[in-house]
Coordinates of C-alpha atoms in Angstrom, one line a residue:
Chain A
X1 CA -30.8 -3.3 15.8
X2 CA -27.1 -2.9 14.3
X3 CA -27.8 1.0 13.9
X4 CA -28.4 0.9 17.8
X5 CA -25.9 -1.2 18.8
X6 CA -23.2 0.9 17.0
X7 CA -24.1 4.6 18.7
X8 CA -24.2 2.0 21.7
X9 CA -21.0 1.0 21.8
X10 CA -19.1 4.5 21.8
X11 CA -21.4 6.1 24.2
X12 CA -19.2 5.5 27.1
X13 CA -16.4 7.1 25.6
X14 CA -18.2 9.9 24.8
X15 CA -19.6 10.6 28.0
X16 CA -16.6 9.8 29.7
X17 CA -15.2 12.6 27.8
X18 CA -18.0 14.9 28.7
X19 CA -17.7 14.4 32.5
X20 CA -14.0 14.5 32.5
X21 CA -13.8 17.2 30.9
X22 CA -16.8 19.2 33.1
X23 CA -13.7 18.5 36.0
X24 CA -11.3 20.2 34.3
X25 CA -13.1 23.0 33.2
X26 CA -15.9 23.9 35.7
X27 CA -18.9 26.3 34.9
X28 CA -22.5 25.3 34.2
X29 CA -23.7 28.0 32.0
X30 CA -25.6 26.6 28.8
X31 CA -22.3 28.0 26.1
X32 CA -20.1 26.1 28.3
X33 CA -21.9 22.9 28.9
X34 CA -22.2 22.8 24.8
X35 CA -18.9 23.8 24.6
X36 CA -18.0 20.8 26.8
X37 CA -20.4 18.0 25.2
X38 CA -18.8 19.5 21.8
X39 CA -15.0 18.7 23.4
X40 CA -15.9 15.4 25.8
X41 CA -16.8 13.7 22.4
X42 CA -14.0 13.8 20.1
X43 CA -11.8 13.7 23.7
X44 CA -13.7 10.7 24.8
X45 CA -13.0 8.8 21.6
X46 CA -9.4 10.0 21.0
X47 CA -8.6 9.2 24.2
X48 CA -10.2 5.7 23.9
X49 CA -8.4 4.8 20.8
X50 CA -5.0 5.8 22.5
X51 CA -5.3 4.4 25.7
X52 CA -6.5 0.7 23.1
X53 CA -3.1 0.8 21.3
X54 CA -1.2 1.1 24.8
X55 CA -3.0 -1.9 25.6
X56 CA -2.6 -3.5 21.6
X57 CA 1.0 -3.4 22.5
X58 CA 1.3 -4.4 26.0
X59 CA -1.0 -7.6 25.6
X60 CA -1.3 -8.1 22.0
X61 CA -4.5 -9.0 22.0
X62 CA -7.7 -7.3 20.9
X63 CA -10.1 -7.2 23.7
X64 CA -10.6 -5.5 26.5
X65 CA -11.4 -2.8 24.2
X66 CA -15.0 -1.8 25.7
X67 CA -13.1 -1.4 29.5
X68 CA -11.5 1.6 28.8
X69 CA -14.2 4.1 28.0
X70 CA -16.4 2.3 31.1
X71 CA -13.1 2.7 33.3
X72 CA -13.4 7.0 31.9
X73 CA -16.9 6.7 33.0
X74 CA -16.7 5.2 35.7
X75 CA -14.1 7.9 36.9
X76 CA -16.0 10.7 35.5
X77 CA -19.4 10.0 37.1
X78 CA -17.8 9.7 40.1
X79 CA -15.7 12.5 39.8
X80 CA -19.7 14.6 39.0
X81 CA -21.1 13.3 41.6
X82 CA -18.3 14.2 44.6
X83 CA -18.3 17.8 42.8
X84 CA -21.4 18.0 42.0
X85 CA -22.2 21.4 45.0
X86 CA -19.2 23.5 43.8
X87 CA -19.1 22.3 39.8
X88 CA -22.8 21.3 39.3
X89 CA -23.7 20.2 36.2
X90 CA -27.7 21.3 35.2
X91 CA -27.5 24.5 33.7
X92 CA -28.1 27.7 34.7
X93 CA -31.6 29.3 33.1
X94 CA -31.0 31.1 30.0
X95 CA -33.6 33.0 28.4
X96 CA -33.4 33.6 24.5
X97 CA -34.7 37.1 23.0
X98 CA -36.8 37.2 20.0
X99 CA -34.6 36.6 18.0
X100 CA -32.0 33.8 19.6
X101 CA -34.9 31.9 19.3
X102 CA -35.7 32.8 15.4
X103 CA -32.3 31.6 15.2
X104 CA -32.7 28.7 17.6
X105 CA -35.7 27.7 15.3
X106 CA -33.9 27.6 11.7
X107 CA -31.2 25.6 13.7
X108 CA -33.7 22.9 14.6
X109 CA -34.8 22.9 11.1
X110 CA -31.4 22.7 9.4
X111 CA -30.1 19.5 12.5
X112 CA -33.6 18.0 11.3
X113 CA -32.6 17.9 7.3
X114 CA -29.3 17.3 8.7
X115 CA -30.3 14.1 10.2
X116 CA -32.6 13.2 7.1
X117 CA -29.3 13.6 4.9
X118 CA -26.8 11.8 7.5
X119 CA -29.5 8.5 7.3
X120 CA -29.9 8.2 4.2
X121 CA -25.8 8.4 3.2
X122 CA -26.0 5.8 5.6
X123 CA -28.0 3.6 4.3
X124 CA -27.3 3.6 1.3
X125 CA -23.5 3.2 2.3
X126 CA -23.6 0.6 4.6
X127 CA -19.7 0.0 4.4
X128 CA -18.7 4.2 3.9
X129 CA -17.1 6.6 1.0
X130 CA -13.8 5.3 -0.9
X131 CA -11.1 5.8 1.8
X132 CA -13.5 4.1 4.1
X133 CA -12.8 0.6 2.2
X134 CA -9.1 1.5 0.9
X135 CA -7.7 2.5 4.6
X136 CA -10.2 2.7 7.9
X137 CA -12.3 0.1 7.5
X138 CA -9.6 -2.1 5.5
X139 CA -7.1 -1.9 8.8
X140 CA -9.9 -2.1 11.3
X141 CA -10.1 -5.5 9.7
X142 CA -6.6 -6.2 9.3
X143 CA -6.7 -5.6 13.2
X144 CA -10.2 -7.4 13.7
X145 CA -9.8 -10.7 11.6
X146 CA -6.1 -10.6 12.0
X147 CA -6.0 -10.9 15.6
X148 CA -2.5 -11.5 17.2
X149 CA -1.2 -11.0 13.8
X150 CA -2.8 -6.8 13.2
X151 CA 0.9 -5.7 12.5
X152 CA -0.1 -7.7 9.3
X153 CA -1.7 -4.0 8.9
X154 CA 1.7 -2.5 8.2
X155 CA 3.0 -5.1 5.9
X156 CA 5.4 -3.8 3.2
X157 CA 4.0 -5.8 0.8
X158 CA 0.5 -3.4 1.2
X159 CA 0.5 -1.0 -2.2
X160 CA 1.2 2.5 -1.2
X161 CA -2.3 4.0 -2.0
X162 CA -4.0 1.9 0.7
X163 CA -1.8 4.2 2.9
X164 CA -1.0 1.8 5.6
X165 CA 1.0 4.3 7.4
X166 CA -1.8 6.7 8.4
X167 CA -2.4 7.2 11.9
X168 CA -4.9 4.7 14.2
X169 CA -7.2 7.0 16.0
X170 CA -10.4 5.6 13.7
X171 CA -9.4 2.3 12.7
X172 CA -8.2 1.4 16.5
X173 CA -12.1 2.4 17.9
X174 CA -13.2 0.4 15.0
X175 CA -11.4 -2.7 15.2
X176 CA -12.1 -2.6 19.0
X177 CA -16.1 -1.8 18.7
X178 CA -16.1 -5.1 16.3
X179 CA -14.6 -6.8 19.2
X180 CA -16.4 -5.6 21.8
X181 CA -20.2 -6.2 19.3
X182 CA -18.4 -9.4 18.2
X183 CA -19.1 -8.9 14.7
X184 CA -18.2 -6.3 11.8
X185 CA -20.9 -3.6 12.8
X186 CA -20.3 -0.8 10.2
X187 CA -22.9 0.8 11.7
X188 CA -20.2 1.4 14.7
X189 CA -17.9 3.8 12.1
X190 CA -21.3 5.8 11.0
X191 CA -21.8 6.6 14.9
X192 CA -18.3 7.2 15.4
X193 CA -18.7 10.1 12.5
X194 CA -22.0 11.2 13.7
X195 CA -20.4 11.6 17.3
X196 CA -17.7 13.7 15.5
X197 CA -20.3 16.1 13.8
X198 CA -22.2 16.2 17.0
X199 CA -19.4 16.8 18.6
X200 CA -17.8 19.8 15.8
X201 CA -21.3 21.6 15.8
X202 CA -21.7 21.6 19.6
X203 CA -18.0 22.8 20.2
X204 CA -18.2 25.6 17.4
X205 CA -21.7 26.6 19.1
X206 CA -20.0 26.5 22.6
X207 CA -17.0 28.2 21.8
X208 CA -19.2 31.4 19.4
X209 CA -21.2 31.4 22.3
X210 CA -19.0 31.7 25.2
X211 CA -16.6 34.6 23.0
X212 CA -19.4 36.2 21.7
X213 CA -23.2 36.0 21.8
X214 CA -25.5 33.3 21.6
X215 CA -27.3 34.8 18.7
X216 CA -23.9 34.5 17.2
X217 CA -23.1 30.7 18.0
X218 CA -26.5 30.2 16.3
X219 CA -25.7 31.5 13.4
X220 CA -22.3 30.3 12.9
X221 CA -24.2 26.6 13.7
X222 CA -26.0 27.5 10.7
X223 CA -24.1 28.5 8.4
X224 CA -21.5 25.3 9.2
X225 CA -24.7 22.7 9.1
X226 CA -25.6 24.4 5.8
X227 CA -22.1 23.3 4.3
X228 CA -23.4 19.8 3.4
X229 CA -19.9 18.8 2.8
X230 CA -20.1 18.0 6.7
X231 CA -23.6 15.7 6.8
X232 CA -21.8 14.1 3.7
X233 CA -18.3 13.4 5.5
X234 CA -19.7 12.1 8.2
X235 CA -22.0 8.6 7.8
X236 CA -18.5 8.3 4.5
X237 CA -16.2 6.4 7.7
X238 CA -13.7 8.7 6.9
X239 CA -11.0 10.8 9.3
X240 CA -11.3 14.0 7.5
X241 CA -14.2 15.1 9.8
X242 CA -12.6 13.8 13.3
X243 CA -9.3 16.0 12.2
X244 CA -11.9 18.8 11.3
X245 CA -12.8 18.2 14.8
X246 CA -9.7 18.5 16.5
X247 CA -8.1 21.6 14.4
X248 CA -11.6 23.3 15.7
X249 CA -10.8 22.1 19.1
X250 CA -7.1 23.1 19.5
X251 CA -8.0 26.8 18.1
X252 CA -10.9 27.4 20.1
X253 CA -9.1 26.1 23.6
X254 CA -6.0 28.4 22.6
X255 CA -8.6 31.3 22.0
X256 CA -10.7 30.9 25.1
X257 CA -7.3 30.4 27.0
X258 CA -6.6 33.8 26.0
X259 CA -9.6 34.8 27.1
X260 CA -9.9 33.9 30.8
X261 CA -5.9 32.7 31.7
X262 CA -7.0 29.4 32.5
X263 CA -4.2 27.2 32.0
X264 CA -6.2 23.7 31.7
X265 CA -7.2 25.4 28.2
X266 CA -3.7 24.9 27.1
X267 CA -3.7 21.3 28.2
X268 CA -6.8 20.7 26.3
X269 CA -5.8 22.6 22.8
X270 CA -2.2 20.1 23.5
X271 CA -4.6 17.0 23.8
X272 CA -6.7 17.9 20.8
X273 CA -3.9 18.7 18.9
X274 CA -2.2 15.1 19.4
X275 CA -5.0 13.4 19.0
X276 CA -5.1 15.3 15.2
X277 CA -1.5 13.6 14.8
X278 CA -3.3 10.5 16.2
X279 CA -6.0 10.5 13.4
X280 CA -4.5 11.6 9.7
X281 CA -0.8 12.6 8.9
X282 CA -1.8 16.1 8.3
X283 CA -2.6 16.4 11.8
X284 CA 1.2 15.9 12.6
X285 CA 2.0 18.8 10.7
X286 CA -1.1 21.2 12.8
X287 CA 0.7 19.6 16.0
X288 CA 4.1 21.0 15.3
X289 CA 2.5 24.5 13.8
X290 CA -0.3 24.3 16.8
X291 CA 2.7 24.1 19.0
X292 CA 4.9 27.0 17.7
X293 CA 1.4 29.4 18.1
X294 CA 0.8 28.0 21.9
X295 CA 4.6 29.4 22.0
X296 CA 4.1 32.6 20.3
X297 CA 1.2 33.5 21.9
X298 CA 2.7 32.6 25.4
X299 CA 5.8 34.5 24.5
X300 CA 3.2 37.8 23.4
X301 CA 1.6 37.5 27.0
X302 CA 4.9 36.8 28.8
X303 CA 3.3 33.8 30.1
X304 CA 6.4 31.1 28.6
X305 CA 6.1 29.3 31.5
X306 CA 2.5 27.7 31.2
X307 CA 3.4 26.6 27.5
X308 CA 4.3 23.2 30.4
X309 CA 0.6 22.7 30.3
X310 CA 0.6 22.5 27.0
X311 CA 3.5 20.7 26.1
X312 CA 1.6 18.0 29.1
X313 CA -1.3 17.5 26.2
X314 CA 1.0 17.1 23.2
X315 CA 2.2 13.6 25.3
X316 CA 0.3 11.3 23.3
X317 CA 2.5 12.2 20.4
X318 CA 5.3 10.1 21.5
X319 CA 2.4 7.1 20.6
X320 CA 2.4 8.4 17.7
X321 CA 5.7 9.1 16.9
X322 CA 6.4 5.1 18.0
X323 CA 3.6 3.9 15.7
X324 CA 5.3 6.2 12.8
X325 CA 8.9 5.1 13.5
X326 CA 8.5 1.4 14.7
X327 CA 5.3 0.4 12.8
X328 CA 3.9 2.3 9.9
X329 CA 5.3 1.7 6.8
X330 CA 7.1 4.6 5.3
X331 CA 4.5 7.2 3.7
X332 CA 3.9 7.3 -0.3
X333 CA 4.6 11.4 -0.5
X334 CA 8.4 11.1 0.7
X335 CA 9.1 7.4 -0.2
X336 CA 9.6 8.5 -4.0
X337 CA 11.6 12.0 -4.2
X338 CA 13.4 11.9 -7.7
X339 CA 12.6 15.2 -10.0
X340 CA 11.9 17.0 -6.5
X341 CA 13.9 19.8 -8.2
X342 CA 11.9 19.7 -11.3
X343 CA 8.7 20.1 -9.6
X344 CA 10.0 22.7 -7.2
X345 CA 11.1 24.7 -10.1
X346 CA 7.9 24.6 -12.1
X347 CA 5.9 27.3 -12.3
X348 CA 3.0 25.9 -14.0
X349 CA 2.7 23.3 -10.9
X350 CA 2.5 26.5 -8.4
X351 CA -0.5 28.6 -10.9
X352 CA -2.6 24.7 -11.5
X353 CA -2.4 24.8 -7.7
X354 CA -3.5 27.9 -6.9
X355 CA -6.2 28.3 -9.4
X356 CA -7.7 25.0 -8.0
X357 CA -7.4 26.2 -4.6
X358 CA -9.1 29.3 -5.6
X359 CA -12.2 27.4 -7.4
X360 CA -12.6 24.7 -4.6
X361 CA -12.7 27.6 -1.9
X362 CA -15.3 29.4 -3.8
X363 CA -17.2 26.1 -4.6
X364 CA -16.3 24.8 -1.5
X365 CA -18.9 22.4 0.9
X366 CA -21.2 20.7 -2.4
X367 CA -23.8 22.8 -2.6
X368 CA -25.0 25.1 -6.1
X369 CA -24.6 28.3 -3.9
X370 CA -20.8 29.7 -2.8
X371 CA -21.2 30.2 1.0
X372 CA -17.9 31.1 1.3
X373 CA -18.5 34.4 -1.0
X374 CA -21.6 35.2 0.7
X375 CA -19.4 35.0 3.9
X376 CA -17.0 37.1 2.1
X377 CA -19.6 40.1 1.5
X378 CA -21.8 39.7 4.9
X379 CA -17.5 40.2 6.6
X380 CA -17.8 43.8 4.2
X381 CA -21.6 44.8 5.2
X382 CA -20.8 43.3 9.4
X383 CA -17.2 45.1 9.9
X384 CA -14.9 43.3 11.9
X385 CA -15.9 43.9 16.1
X386 CA -13.1 42.1 17.3
X387 CA -12.6 43.0 21.3
X388 CA -8.9 44.2 21.5
X389 CA -8.8 41.3 24.4
X390 CA -8.8 38.4 21.9
X391 CA -7.4 40.1 19.0
X392 CA -4.0 38.3 19.5
X393 CA -4.7 35.1 19.9
X394 CA -7.4 34.9 16.9
X395 CA -4.4 37.0 14.9
X396 CA -2.3 34.0 15.8
X397 CA -5.1 31.6 15.3
X398 CA -5.2 33.1 12.0
X399 CA -1.7 32.6 11.1
X400 CA -1.8 29.2 12.3
X401 CA -4.8 27.8 9.7
X402 CA -2.8 30.1 7.0
X403 CA 0.2 27.9 7.9
X404 CA -1.3 24.9 7.7
X405 CA -3.2 26.0 4.4
X406 CA 0.7 27.1 3.1
X407 CA 1.8 23.5 4.3
X408 CA -1.1 21.4 1.9
X409 CA -0.2 23.9 -0.6
X410 CA 3.7 22.7 -0.6
X411 CA 2.4 18.8 -0.1
X412 CA 0.9 19.7 -3.7
X413 CA 4.0 20.9 -5.1
X414 CA 6.2 18.4 -4.4
X415 CA 3.7 15.0 -4.7
X416 CA 5.5 12.3 -6.9
X417 CA 1.7 11.4 -8.2
X418 CA -0.2 13.0 -10.8
X419 CA -1.3 16.5 -9.6
X420 CA -4.6 16.0 -11.3
X421 CA -5.5 13.5 -9.8
X422 CA -4.4 14.6 -6.4
X423 CA -5.8 17.6 -6.2
X424 CA -9.5 16.0 -7.5
X425 CA -9.0 13.7 -4.6
X426 CA -8.2 15.3 -2.3
X427 CA -8.2 19.2 -1.6
X428 CA -11.8 19.7 -0.9
X429 CA -11.3 17.5 2.1
X430 CA -7.9 19.5 3.2
X431 CA -10.2 22.4 3.0
X432 CA -12.7 20.6 5.5
X433 CA -10.2 20.4 7.5
X434 CA -9.8 23.9 8.2
X435 CA -13.4 25.6 7.3
X436 CA -15.0 24.7 10.9
X437 CA -12.1 26.7 12.8
X438 CA -12.1 29.8 9.9
X439 CA -16.0 29.7 10.8
X440 CA -15.0 30.2 14.2
X441 CA -12.3 33.1 13.9
X442 CA -14.9 34.7 11.4
X443 CA -17.8 34.6 13.9
X444 CA -15.3 35.5 16.7
X445 CA -14.2 38.4 14.5
X446 CA -17.6 39.8 13.6
X447 CA -19.9 42.2 14.8
X448 CA -23.0 39.8 16.9
X449 CA -26.4 39.9 15.0
X450 CA -28.3 40.9 17.7
X451 CA -27.9 44.6 18.8
X452 CA -28.7 45.0 14.6
X453 CA -31.8 43.7 15.4
X454 CA -32.7 45.9 18.3
X455 CA -32.0 48.9 17.0
Chain B
X1 CA -33.4 53.0 11.0
X2 CA -30.3 53.7 8.6
X3 CA -29.8 51.7 5.6
X4 CA -26.7 50.8 7.6
X5 CA -28.4 48.7 10.0
X6 CA -31.5 47.8 7.2
X7 CA -28.3 46.2 4.7
X8 CA -26.7 44.4 8.3
X9 CA -30.4 42.8 9.1
X10 CA -31.2 41.8 5.2
X11 CA -27.8 39.9 4.9
X12 CA -28.0 37.9 8.5
X13 CA -31.5 36.7 7.4
X14 CA -30.1 36.0 3.3
X15 CA -27.4 34.0 5.6
X16 CA -29.5 31.6 7.0
X17 CA -32.1 31.4 4.0
X18 CA -28.8 30.4 2.2
X19 CA -27.7 28.1 4.6
X20 CA -30.8 26.4 4.7
X21 CA -31.3 25.9 1.6
X22 CA -28.5 24.4 1.2
X23 CA -29.0 21.9 3.6
X24 CA -33.1 21.4 2.7
X25 CA -31.8 20.9 -1.2
X26 CA -28.7 18.5 0.1
X27 CA -31.6 16.2 1.4
X28 CA -33.7 16.4 -1.1
X29 CA -30.4 15.7 -3.4
X30 CA -29.6 13.1 -1.1
X31 CA -32.8 11.4 -0.9
X32 CA -33.5 11.6 -4.8
X33 CA -29.5 10.0 -5.7
X34 CA -29.7 6.4 -5.1
X35 CA -31.3 3.5 -4.0
X36 CA -30.6 2.7 -0.3
X37 CA -31.1 -1.0 0.0
X38 CA -28.6 -1.6 -3.2
X39 CA -24.8 -2.0 -2.0
X40 CA -21.9 -1.8 -4.6
X41 CA -19.7 -2.9 -1.8
X42 CA -21.7 -5.2 0.0
X43 CA -22.4 -7.0 -3.7
X44 CA -18.3 -7.0 -4.3
X45 CA -17.4 -8.6 -1.4
X46 CA -20.4 -11.6 -1.9
X47 CA -18.1 -12.2 -5.1
X48 CA -15.0 -12.2 -3.8
X49 CA -15.5 -13.6 0.2
X50 CA -16.0 -17.1 -0.7
X51 CA -12.5 -17.1 -2.0
X52 CA -11.4 -17.0 2.0
X53 CA -12.7 -21.0 2.9
X54 CA -10.8 -21.9 -0.6
X55 CA -7.5 -20.9 0.5
X56 CA -5.6 -23.2 3.0
X57 CA -4.1 -20.9 4.7
X58 CA -5.6 -17.9 6.9
X59 CA -3.7 -14.8 5.8
X60 CA -0.4 -14.2 3.9
X61 CA -0.1 -12.5 0.8
X62 CA -1.8 -13.5 -2.8
X63 CA -1.2 -12.1 -5.6
X64 CA -4.3 -10.6 -8.1
X65 CA -4.5 -10.1 -11.7
X66 CA -7.9 -8.1 -13.4
X67 CA -8.0 -6.7 -16.9
X68 CA -5.5 -4.0 -16.5
X69 CA -3.2 -7.4 -16.6
X70 CA -3.8 -8.3 -20.0
X71 CA -2.2 -7.3 -23.3
X72 CA -4.5 -5.6 -25.4
X73 CA -7.5 -5.7 -23.0
X74 CA -10.3 -3.1 -23.0
X75 CA -10.5 -1.6 -19.6
X76 CA -11.3 1.9 -17.9
X77 CA -8.3 2.7 -15.1
X78 CA -10.1 3.9 -12.5
X79 CA -12.7 1.5 -12.7
X80 CA -10.0 -1.2 -12.2
X81 CA -8.4 0.8 -9.2
X82 CA -11.8 1.2 -7.6
X83 CA -12.1 -3.6 -8.3
X84 CA -8.4 -3.9 -6.6
X85 CA -9.1 -1.6 -3.5
X86 CA -12.5 -3.1 -3.1
X87 CA -11.2 -6.8 -3.6
X88 CA -8.6 -6.1 -0.8
X89 CA -11.0 -4.7 1.3
X90 CA -13.0 -7.8 1.2
X91 CA -10.2 -10.1 1.5
X92 CA -8.6 -8.4 4.2
X93 CA -6.0 -9.8 6.6
X94 CA -4.9 -11.4 3.2
X95 CA -2.5 -9.0 1.2
X96 CA -3.0 -8.5 -2.1
X97 CA 0.1 -7.7 -4.4
X98 CA -0.8 -7.3 -7.9
X99 CA 0.9 -9.6 -10.4
X100 CA 1.3 -13.7 -10.7
X101 CA 4.6 -14.2 -8.6
X102 CA 2.3 -15.6 -5.9
X103 CA 1.4 -19.1 -5.0
X104 CA -2.2 -18.0 -4.7
X105 CA -3.8 -15.5 -7.5
X106 CA -7.1 -13.5 -6.8
X107 CA -8.1 -12.9 -10.6
X108 CA -10.7 -9.8 -11.6
X109 CA -11.5 -10.8 -15.4
X110 CA -14.1 -10.7 -17.6
X111 CA -14.6 -14.0 -19.8
X112 CA -12.6 -12.8 -22.3
X113 CA -9.3 -11.6 -20.7
X114 CA -9.7 -14.6 -18.5
X115 CA -10.0 -16.8 -21.7
X116 CA -6.5 -14.9 -23.1
X117 CA -5.1 -15.1 -20.0
X118 CA -5.7 -18.9 -19.4
X119 CA -4.7 -20.0 -22.8
X120 CA -1.1 -18.8 -22.6
X121 CA -0.8 -20.8 -18.8
X122 CA -2.2 -24.5 -19.9
X123 CA -1.5 -26.6 -17.4
X124 CA 0.6 -24.5 -15.1
X125 CA -2.3 -23.1 -12.7
X126 CA -6.1 -24.8 -11.9
X127 CA -8.1 -22.3 -11.3
X128 CA -11.6 -21.7 -9.0
X129 CA -14.6 -19.4 -11.2
X130 CA -16.8 -17.6 -8.8
X131 CA -19.9 -15.2 -8.9
X132 CA -19.2 -12.6 -11.1
X133 CA -15.9 -12.6 -13.0
X134 CA -14.4 -14.1 -9.2
X135 CA -11.5 -16.3 -9.8
X136 CA -8.7 -18.3 -7.8
X137 CA -5.8 -19.8 -9.1
X138 CA -3.4 -22.2 -7.6
X139 CA -0.1 -22.8 -9.2
X140 CA 0.8 -26.2 -10.0
X141 CA 4.4 -27.2 -8.8

């Protein structure tokens, strides 16, 4: 029963996101509907969390959470009904080739095994993983149990390891769900993770199908589902999967914007990157870098005024910055900068971090086979088949992800904590942030499987 | 059909098979890895949550001591770290600060370290022992 209520409490946010995005991005081709289904799940949850934060600041009360997604859903349903003729929501009929049917069957098999793994992980860890007790669920408890004293969650007395400065997307959605259900239902946090995971897979399938073919999109999703760390992380109630979702959403919207020149994609890219900043501190870095990427992309197309759409999407960042400056305690990484110069000039740190990056990249995914190495081999065999139309956006987004990666590298150089401990406890999750977006770029650049099997 | 196409077909099929293998292997590994009816976090919560009913306050800052605060005690630092995190999680919205400079102190001590800590503070604190190795100490004014 707690599983059911945990899923139901977030459902209005997810449905509202899907329906509202359907109004912003018309089209009922299956690939577009899958893309909007994925994008809507994350953006709906992100919007609910941010609006709840505004409500909390205004009323200083935790009540009223559920009215936010219900109102958004009402608006979404009204607009969908009102525009049903010019913007139908039911998909057009689409037949699959033999290869696509085989890939779909493989995809379904992986969905089933992932679902099984998710359920077992969820049952074994009802309170989630280490980060959940330490950060997200703990902050949610400070809110839910603290009532009008919710700001105690940011007490200066809280030990740095509890990361009281982390943004609030996840804790607020969880505290709001508990407030709605009247109990600390831990399944609500796992349901949040499940919706984000479903959104991540749908977003990747939809984006690759829009940019390439159905076969290519199914192959991309098979690779994502075949990377067990994502199934492992989704019921662990941490925010890394959510940030991975928003990074993928930003990159997908930027590339599809470049292809179709529909400025609404820019707005959604801005929104996704600001929700990323509302999810984790690393998201703030990503919002900054993706704004620069958007600028370069538009400048190259001589469409710089369109950046206003992106900036409009970035408006939630004002709330994130308000939180960081007025509520959150200082970040542990930047509060102690003694010996900074010694760390920057220590060449051994660079070597250690580089070796760990290579090792974690090769063995990324919690699997006993190296999927990244197989993908590299696959790329050498299939060769790049990037259309000239997409190449500027794909290249700029590749630079965006590389810069984010270098940002992570710099954090390890600067960290005042024990380097081995810091690498061991965080590096795999940092790679996890970027991997789905990297898969999108990879499959958007590679030859499609269909022609290979029809020769 | 040129060998290049055969290779492409082979690698496409290989990727699908390896991903399916990784996913199935993960499912089997997860299935065999633990018991679904034992939740160590819930277990820890059951030990410490009763402390909240013993306190005269609803929120605020409490001290926290564990084996790592007792000179000469044997302990695993990562276990102590995890226990501190779990205790803070269980007792939220109280803030747990390491050390004894508070009126109320939560202790996670083995019988030996408890004895050692209490011996040198005779008469300074009254204490309540709960389930497991959980304690609540109150400083006597």
